[in-house]
């Protein structure tokens, strides 16, 4: 008997017995298959960085729906953690993955998700070296939840932080904003647009490496996921005690995404992205950083969108501010979301 005869996930697949061994051997090991994973131990043994410094991040993915234009929850699970680790400047090496599966979940869908994860990990150049599977009763989860953790090697001399942005620095974004959030919402709500909107989920570790080669004094990177560009820039401003200005006309947004946001009442700068990177670099390295982004597979629409400025207000109660210069000459404050604008999109 093998898993190909199982149409759905059963409680026995999380039992620790023969059924669990089958799903691990015939699904997860077959797709992920790194030497560390195939060793069959409770922990994957990996080589530490020669510098003695590692970066590590973890994230959990609960997106609804699990399949959407441009990807599925498996691609998100790999890209999200790879990108988080890479923002430290680390060379991402290893991932773990944990699955919480609901009894009755279609086995064909699980196979598709796992296959996508394996493909995305290979694209990013990372190995999945350990994992875990749990099965809960019907109604105990929304089909499948995935947790991934990642580890990378931090090269000597690399010190990136959102707390070191300086007046005069330039702000870059690697491509069009809002694609992922609107792709999820349109799929969930059955909205149709004249041009298909797809998720931008992508591993951006190689894009970051290219930028660091071109702009070695880059201050920081951040992937603008939940809360979008607004949250990312406000976090930078607060950490560094500076104001940040961005030019609305310079921010790349697909016309169909902009139109969808206007129709739905969303601010595109607060919509989640899963395949874009924000960077802050010294002004004299901005053009080189931009060229490096645009030469990367996922950076063809990269742009310089703004700059870091001295904080306009000072004192104990001063609050660093992010402002958008609008096309007609005025400015508006760009705040972080108060609550959730687009629920369950990553």
Short mmCIF file of C-alpha atoms in Angstrom, two decimals:
data_model
loop_
_atom_site.label_atom_id
_atom_site.label_comp_id
_atom_site.label_asym_id
_atom_site.label_seq_id
_atom_site.Cartn_x
_atom_site.Cartn_y
_atom_site.Cartn_z
CA UNK A 1 0.00 0.00 0.00
CA UNK A 2 1.31 3.49 -0.80
CA UNK A 3 0.17 7.09 -0.53
CA UNK A 4 -0.90 7.15 -4.18
CA UNK A 5 -3.97 5.17 -3.11
CA UNK A 6 -4.91 7.73 -0.44
CA UNK A 7 -7.23 10.34 -1.87
CA UNK A 8 -7.20 12.52 1.24
CA UNK A 9 -5.12 13.13 4.34
CA UNK A 10 -6.19 10.78 7.14
CA UNK A 11 -5.60 11.00 10.87
CA UNK A 12 -3.35 7.97 10.51
CA UNK A 13 -0.92 10.06 8.46
CA UNK A 14 0.00 11.82 11.69
CA UNK A 15 -0.02 8.75 13.90
CA UNK A 16 3.69 8.03 14.08
CA UNK A 17 3.07 4.59 12.56
CA UNK A 18 3.22 3.01 9.13
CA UNK A 19 0.88 5.51 7.46
CA UNK A 20 2.98 8.42 8.70
CA UNK A 21 6.15 6.71 7.49
CA UNK A 22 4.58 6.29 4.04
CA UNK A 23 3.64 9.94 3.66
CA UNK A 24 7.09 11.02 4.82
CA UNK A 25 8.96 8.56 2.58
CA UNK A 26 6.78 8.78 -0.53
CA UNK A 27 5.91 12.47 -0.47
CA UNK A 28 8.22 14.65 1.59
CA UNK A 29 11.48 12.73 1.20
CA UNK A 30 10.81 12.09 -2.47
CA UNK A 31 10.36 15.81 -3.18
CA UNK A 32 12.78 17.44 -0.73
CA UNK A 33 15.43 14.70 -0.62
CA UNK A 34 18.44 16.59 0.77
CA UNK A 35 21.21 14.36 2.20
CA UNK A 36 20.52 15.73 5.67
CA UNK A 37 16.83 14.90 5.39
CA UNK A 38 17.42 11.46 3.89
CA UNK A 39 19.63 10.57 6.87
CA UNK A 40 16.38 10.11 8.77
CA UNK A 41 17.48 11.69 12.04
CA UNK A 42 15.43 13.90 14.33
CA UNK A 43 17.66 16.86 13.48
CA UNK A 44 19.38 17.86 10.26
CA UNK A 45 23.09 18.43 10.86
CA UNK A 46 24.46 21.39 8.91
CA UNK A 47 27.80 23.15 8.55
CA UNK A 48 28.13 26.44 10.45
CA UNK A 49 29.38 29.57 8.75
CA UNK A 50 33.18 30.10 8.74
CA UNK A 51 32.53 33.58 10.16
CA UNK A 52 30.77 32.06 13.16
CA UNK A 53 27.66 34.17 12.47
CA UNK A 54 24.33 32.87 11.30
CA UNK A 55 20.98 34.51 10.60
CA UNK A 56 17.76 32.65 11.38
CA UNK A 57 14.09 33.40 10.82
CA UNK A 58 10.80 31.55 11.07
CA UNK A 59 7.32 32.21 9.72
CA UNK A 60 3.95 30.48 9.52
CA UNK A 61 1.67 30.55 6.49
CA UNK A 62 -2.13 30.31 6.70
CA UNK A 63 -3.21 31.85 3.39
CA UNK A 64 -6.73 31.39 2.02
CA UNK A 65 -7.12 30.22 -0.71
CA UNK A 66 -4.09 27.97 -0.77
CA UNK A 67 -3.86 28.06 -4.58
CA UNK A 68 -3.94 31.40 -6.36
CA UNK A 69 -2.73 32.98 -9.62
CA UNK A 70 1.06 32.86 -9.60
CA UNK A 71 1.57 30.25 -6.92
CA UNK A 72 0.35 28.48 -3.83
CA UNK A 73 0.97 28.35 -0.10
CA UNK A 74 4.06 26.18 -0.68
CA UNK A 75 5.81 28.83 -2.75
CA UNK A 76 4.93 31.45 -0.15
CA UNK A 77 6.35 29.28 2.64
CA UNK A 78 9.74 28.99 0.96
CA UNK A 79 9.97 32.51 -0.43
CA UNK A 80 8.81 34.20 2.75
CA UNK A 81 11.47 32.65 4.95
CA UNK A 82 14.26 32.77 2.35
CA UNK A 83 13.62 36.48 1.90
CA UNK A 84 13.49 37.19 5.62
CA UNK A 85 16.86 35.53 6.21
CA UNK A 86 18.39 37.18 3.14
CA UNK A 87 17.51 40.69 4.38
CA UNK A 88 20.31 40.28 6.92
CA UNK A 89 22.76 39.86 4.04
CA UNK A 90 23.13 36.18 4.90
CA UNK A 91 23.69 33.49 2.30
CA UNK A 92 20.59 31.38 2.88
CA UNK A 93 21.50 27.69 3.20
CA UNK A 94 18.91 25.62 5.02
CA UNK A 95 15.17 25.44 5.66
CA UNK A 96 12.94 23.41 7.94
CA UNK A 97 9.27 22.89 7.23
CA UNK A 98 6.39 21.90 9.48
CA UNK A 99 2.94 20.93 8.17
CA UNK A 100 -0.34 21.01 10.07
CA UNK A 101 -2.81 19.10 7.91
CA UNK A 102 -6.55 18.79 8.31
CA UNK A 103 -8.10 15.35 8.04
CA UNK A 104 -9.75 15.07 4.63
CA UNK A 105 -7.41 17.45 2.83
CA UNK A 106 -6.97 16.28 -0.78
CA UNK A 107 -3.73 14.36 -1.19
CA UNK A 108 -3.38 15.67 -4.75
CA UNK A 109 -3.36 19.25 -3.45
CA UNK A 110 -0.78 18.38 -0.82
CA UNK A 111 1.44 16.78 -3.48
CA UNK A 112 1.17 19.91 -5.62
CA UNK A 113 2.12 22.16 -2.69
CA UNK A 114 5.09 20.01 -1.70
CA UNK A 115 6.28 19.81 -5.31
CA UNK A 116 6.13 23.61 -5.58
CA UNK A 117 8.09 23.96 -2.36
CA UNK A 118 10.81 21.67 -3.69
CA UNK A 119 11.02 23.59 -6.97
CA UNK A 120 11.18 26.95 -5.19
CA UNK A 121 13.86 25.75 -2.78
CA UNK A 122 15.98 24.63 -5.73
CA UNK A 123 15.47 28.00 -7.41
CA UNK A 124 16.64 29.76 -4.25
CA UNK A 125 19.57 27.37 -3.84
CA UNK A 126 18.56 26.20 -0.36
CA UNK A 127 18.14 22.72 1.12
CA UNK A 128 15.20 21.57 3.24
CA UNK A 129 16.97 19.50 5.89
CA UNK A 130 14.34 18.75 8.53
CA UNK A 131 10.58 18.86 9.01
CA UNK A 132 7.49 17.75 10.89
CA UNK A 133 3.94 16.68 10.09
CA UNK A 134 0.85 16.84 12.28
CA UNK A 135 -2.71 15.89 11.33
CA UNK A 136 -5.70 17.38 13.15
CA UNK A 137 -9.39 16.44 13.05
CA UNK A 138 -11.75 17.85 10.44
CA UNK A 139 -12.51 21.48 11.27
CA UNK A 140 -9.29 21.82 13.28
CA UNK A 141 -7.43 23.70 10.53
CA UNK A 142 -8.16 25.31 7.19
CA UNK A 143 -6.76 22.48 5.10
CA UNK A 144 -3.05 23.07 5.54
CA UNK A 145 -0.83 25.40 7.54
CA UNK A 146 2.93 25.52 6.95
CA UNK A 147 5.73 26.77 9.16
CA UNK A 148 9.21 27.27 7.75
CA UNK A 149 12.42 28.28 9.46
CA UNK A 150 15.59 29.29 7.66
CA UNK A 151 19.28 29.58 8.46
CA UNK A 152 21.93 31.50 6.56
CA UNK A 153 25.62 32.36 6.83
CA UNK A 154 26.38 36.03 7.48
CA UNK A 155 29.56 37.06 5.63
CA UNK A 156 32.28 38.87 7.53
CA UNK A 157 31.80 42.63 7.59
CA UNK A 158 28.09 42.58 6.71
CA UNK A 159 26.08 44.62 9.23
CA UNK A 160 22.60 45.50 7.96
CA UNK A 161 19.97 47.14 10.13
CA UNK A 162 16.90 49.34 9.83
CA UNK A 163 18.39 51.44 12.63
CA UNK A 164 21.28 52.86 10.55
CA UNK A 165 19.42 54.83 7.85
CA UNK A 166 20.98 58.28 7.44
CA UNK A 167 19.74 61.58 5.95
CA UNK A 168 20.54 61.65 2.26
CA UNK A 169 20.17 57.89 1.76
CA UNK A 170 17.99 56.73 -1.10
CA UNK A 171 15.05 54.31 -0.88
CA UNK A 172 14.64 51.67 -3.59
CA UNK A 173 11.99 49.08 -4.31
CA UNK A 174 12.62 46.09 -6.53
CA UNK A 175 9.36 46.14 -8.49
CA UNK A 176 5.64 46.78 -8.69
CA UNK A 177 3.70 46.87 -5.42
CA UNK A 178 0.44 45.26 -4.36
CA UNK A 179 0.46 42.32 -6.78
CA UNK A 180 0.24 39.55 -4.18
CA UNK A 181 -2.42 41.07 -1.97
CA UNK A 182 -4.73 41.92 -4.86
CA UNK A 183 -4.18 38.50 -6.50
CA UNK A 184 -5.32 36.81 -3.28
CA UNK A 185 -8.28 39.11 -2.79
CA UNK A 186 -9.47 38.78 -6.39
CA UNK A 187 -9.29 34.98 -6.16
CA UNK A 188 -11.04 34.89 -2.80
CA UNK A 189 -13.85 37.22 -3.83
CA UNK A 190 -14.22 35.95 -7.39
CA UNK A 191 -13.29 39.31 -8.90
CA UNK A 192 -12.44 39.41 -12.60
CA UNK A 193 -10.18 42.01 -14.19
CA UNK A 194 -9.40 42.63 -17.84
CA UNK A 195 -5.77 41.67 -17.16
CA UNK A 196 -4.93 38.77 -14.87
CA UNK A 197 -3.30 39.80 -11.59
CA UNK A 198 -0.80 37.25 -10.27
CA UNK A 199 1.03 36.93 -6.99
CA UNK A 200 4.61 38.20 -7.06
CA UNK A 201 5.91 35.48 -4.68
CA UNK A 202 9.59 34.97 -5.47
CA UNK A 203 12.87 34.15 -3.72
CA UNK A 204 14.92 37.35 -3.64
CA UNK A 205 18.13 36.19 -2.00
CA UNK A 206 20.13 36.38 -5.22
CA UNK A 207 18.78 39.88 -5.92
CA UNK A 208 20.03 40.99 -2.50
CA UNK A 209 23.44 39.44 -3.09
CA UNK A 210 23.71 41.34 -6.37
CA UNK A 211 22.78 44.63 -4.71
CA UNK A 212 25.34 44.09 -1.93
CA UNK A 213 28.03 43.46 -4.52
CA UNK A 214 27.13 46.72 -6.27
CA UNK A 215 26.37 48.78 -3.15
CA UNK A 216 28.55 47.38 -0.35
CA UNK A 217 27.51 50.11 2.10
CA UNK A 218 23.78 49.37 1.81
CA UNK A 219 22.04 50.16 5.10
CA UNK A 220 19.20 47.66 5.14
CA UNK A 221 16.72 45.48 3.24
CA UNK A 222 13.18 44.51 4.11
CA UNK A 223 10.48 42.57 2.24
CA UNK A 224 7.24 44.58 2.51
CA UNK A 225 4.84 41.75 3.31
CA UNK A 226 1.96 42.35 5.74
CA UNK A 227 1.35 46.09 5.98
CA UNK A 228 3.15 46.67 2.68
CA UNK A 229 5.55 49.52 1.97
CA UNK A 230 3.89 51.69 4.61
CA UNK A 231 4.82 49.40 7.49
CA UNK A 232 8.35 48.83 6.19
CA UNK A 233 9.19 52.51 5.86
CA UNK A 234 7.63 53.41 9.20
CA UNK A 235 9.70 50.70 10.87
CA UNK A 236 12.87 52.11 9.27
CA UNK A 237 11.97 55.67 10.26
CA UNK A 238 11.22 54.74 13.87
CA UNK A 239 14.36 52.61 14.24
CA UNK A 240 16.67 55.28 12.79
CA UNK A 241 14.95 58.40 14.15
CA UNK A 242 14.55 59.94 10.69
CA UNK A 243 11.82 61.05 8.34
CA UNK A 244 11.38 59.35 4.98
CA UNK A 245 9.86 60.90 1.87
CA UNK A 246 8.74 58.90 -1.15
CA UNK A 247 7.48 60.20 -4.48
CA UNK A 248 4.12 58.75 -5.46
CA UNK A 249 4.84 59.02 -9.17
CA UNK A 250 8.09 57.06 -8.78
CA UNK A 251 6.52 54.06 -7.04
CA UNK A 252 5.92 51.25 -9.58
CA UNK A 253 2.35 49.92 -9.50
CA UNK A 254 0.62 47.96 -12.25
CA UNK A 255 -2.40 49.88 -13.63
CA UNK A 256 -4.70 46.92 -12.99
CA UNK A 257 -3.53 46.70 -9.36
CA UNK A 258 -3.99 50.42 -8.86
CA UNK A 259 -7.47 50.20 -10.35
CA UNK A 260 -8.39 47.25 -8.13
CA UNK A 261 -7.20 49.11 -5.03
CA UNK A 262 -9.24 52.16 -5.96
CA UNK A 263 -12.31 50.00 -6.52
CA UNK A 264 -11.88 48.11 -3.24
CA UNK A 265 -10.86 51.12 -1.17
CA UNK A 266 -7.30 49.97 -0.38
CA UNK A 267 -4.13 52.02 -0.24
CA UNK A 268 -1.73 50.12 -2.49
CA UNK A 269 1.16 51.20 -0.27
CA UNK A 270 -0.39 49.20 2.58
CA UNK A 271 -1.04 46.04 0.54
CA UNK A 272 1.14 42.96 1.12
CA UNK A 273 3.85 41.84 -1.28
CA UNK A 274 5.67 38.50 -1.35
CA UNK A 275 8.26 39.07 -4.06
CA UNK A 276 9.48 42.62 -3.61
CA UNK A 277 12.37 44.07 -1.65
CA UNK A 278 12.87 47.55 -0.18
CA UNK A 279 16.46 48.76 0.21
CA UNK A 280 18.02 51.86 1.73
CA UNK A 281 21.47 52.70 0.35
CA UNK A 282 23.84 55.69 0.42
CA UNK A 283 23.06 58.22 -2.30
CA UNK A 284 26.38 57.65 -4.08
CA UNK A 285 25.60 53.91 -4.43
CA UNK A 286 21.93 54.26 -5.40
CA UNK A 287 22.41 54.09 -9.18
CA UNK A 288 24.61 51.00 -8.88
CA UNK A 289 22.08 49.36 -6.56
CA UNK A 290 19.28 50.14 -9.00
CA UNK A 291 21.21 48.65 -11.91
CA UNK A 292 21.89 45.51 -9.86
CA UNK A 293 18.21 45.14 -9.05
CA UNK A 294 17.17 45.61 -12.65
CA UNK A 295 19.68 43.02 -13.84
CA UNK A 296 18.15 40.41 -11.52
CA UNK A 297 15.38 38.05 -12.56
CA UNK A 298 12.80 39.66 -10.30
CA UNK A 299 13.92 43.28 -10.45
CA UNK A 300 13.16 44.56 -13.94
CA UNK A 301 10.72 47.19 -12.61
CA UNK A 302 12.95 48.40 -9.78
CA UNK A 303 12.95 52.10 -9.00
CA UNK A 304 14.42 54.73 -6.69
CA UNK A 305 11.33 56.01 -4.92
CA UNK A 306 12.47 58.38 -2.19
CA UNK A 307 15.01 59.53 0.34
CA UNK A 308 15.81 59.66 4.02
CA UNK A 309 15.69 63.10 5.68
CA UNK A 310 16.46 64.67 9.02
CA UNK A 311 13.53 64.30 11.43
CA UNK A 312 11.40 67.43 11.15
CA UNK A 313 10.34 67.25 14.78
CA UNK A 314 12.58 66.66 17.76
CA UNK A 315 12.18 66.21 21.45
CA UNK A 316 10.83 63.57 23.77
CA UNK A 317 7.43 63.25 22.06
CA UNK A 318 8.69 63.53 18.49
CA UNK A 319 7.64 60.78 16.11
CA UNK A 320 9.55 60.01 12.90
CA UNK A 321 7.25 60.37 9.92
CA UNK A 322 6.90 58.84 6.47
CA UNK A 323 5.40 61.15 3.86
CA UNK A 324 4.31 60.67 0.28
CA UNK A 325 4.86 63.49 -2.20
CA UNK A 326 1.75 63.41 -4.36
CA UNK A 327 1.68 64.16 -8.06
CA UNK A 328 -0.09 67.50 -7.63
CA UNK A 329 2.57 68.88 -5.27
CA UNK A 330 1.09 68.20 -1.84
CA UNK A 331 2.23 65.61 0.69
CA UNK A 332 0.39 63.13 2.87
CA UNK A 333 1.44 61.14 5.90
CA UNK A 334 1.84 57.41 5.20
CA UNK A 335 0.89 55.59 8.38
CA UNK A 336 1.04 51.91 9.23
CA UNK A 337 -2.21 49.98 9.12
CA UNK A 338 -4.27 50.21 12.29
CA UNK A 339 -5.69 46.72 11.72
CA UNK A 340 -5.73 44.08 8.99
CA UNK A 341 -6.57 45.45 5.54
CA UNK A 342 -6.38 42.14 3.69
CA UNK A 343 -6.89 39.18 6.06
CA UNK A 344 -5.17 35.81 5.55
CA UNK A 345 -3.04 36.69 2.54
CA UNK A 346 0.23 35.09 3.65
#
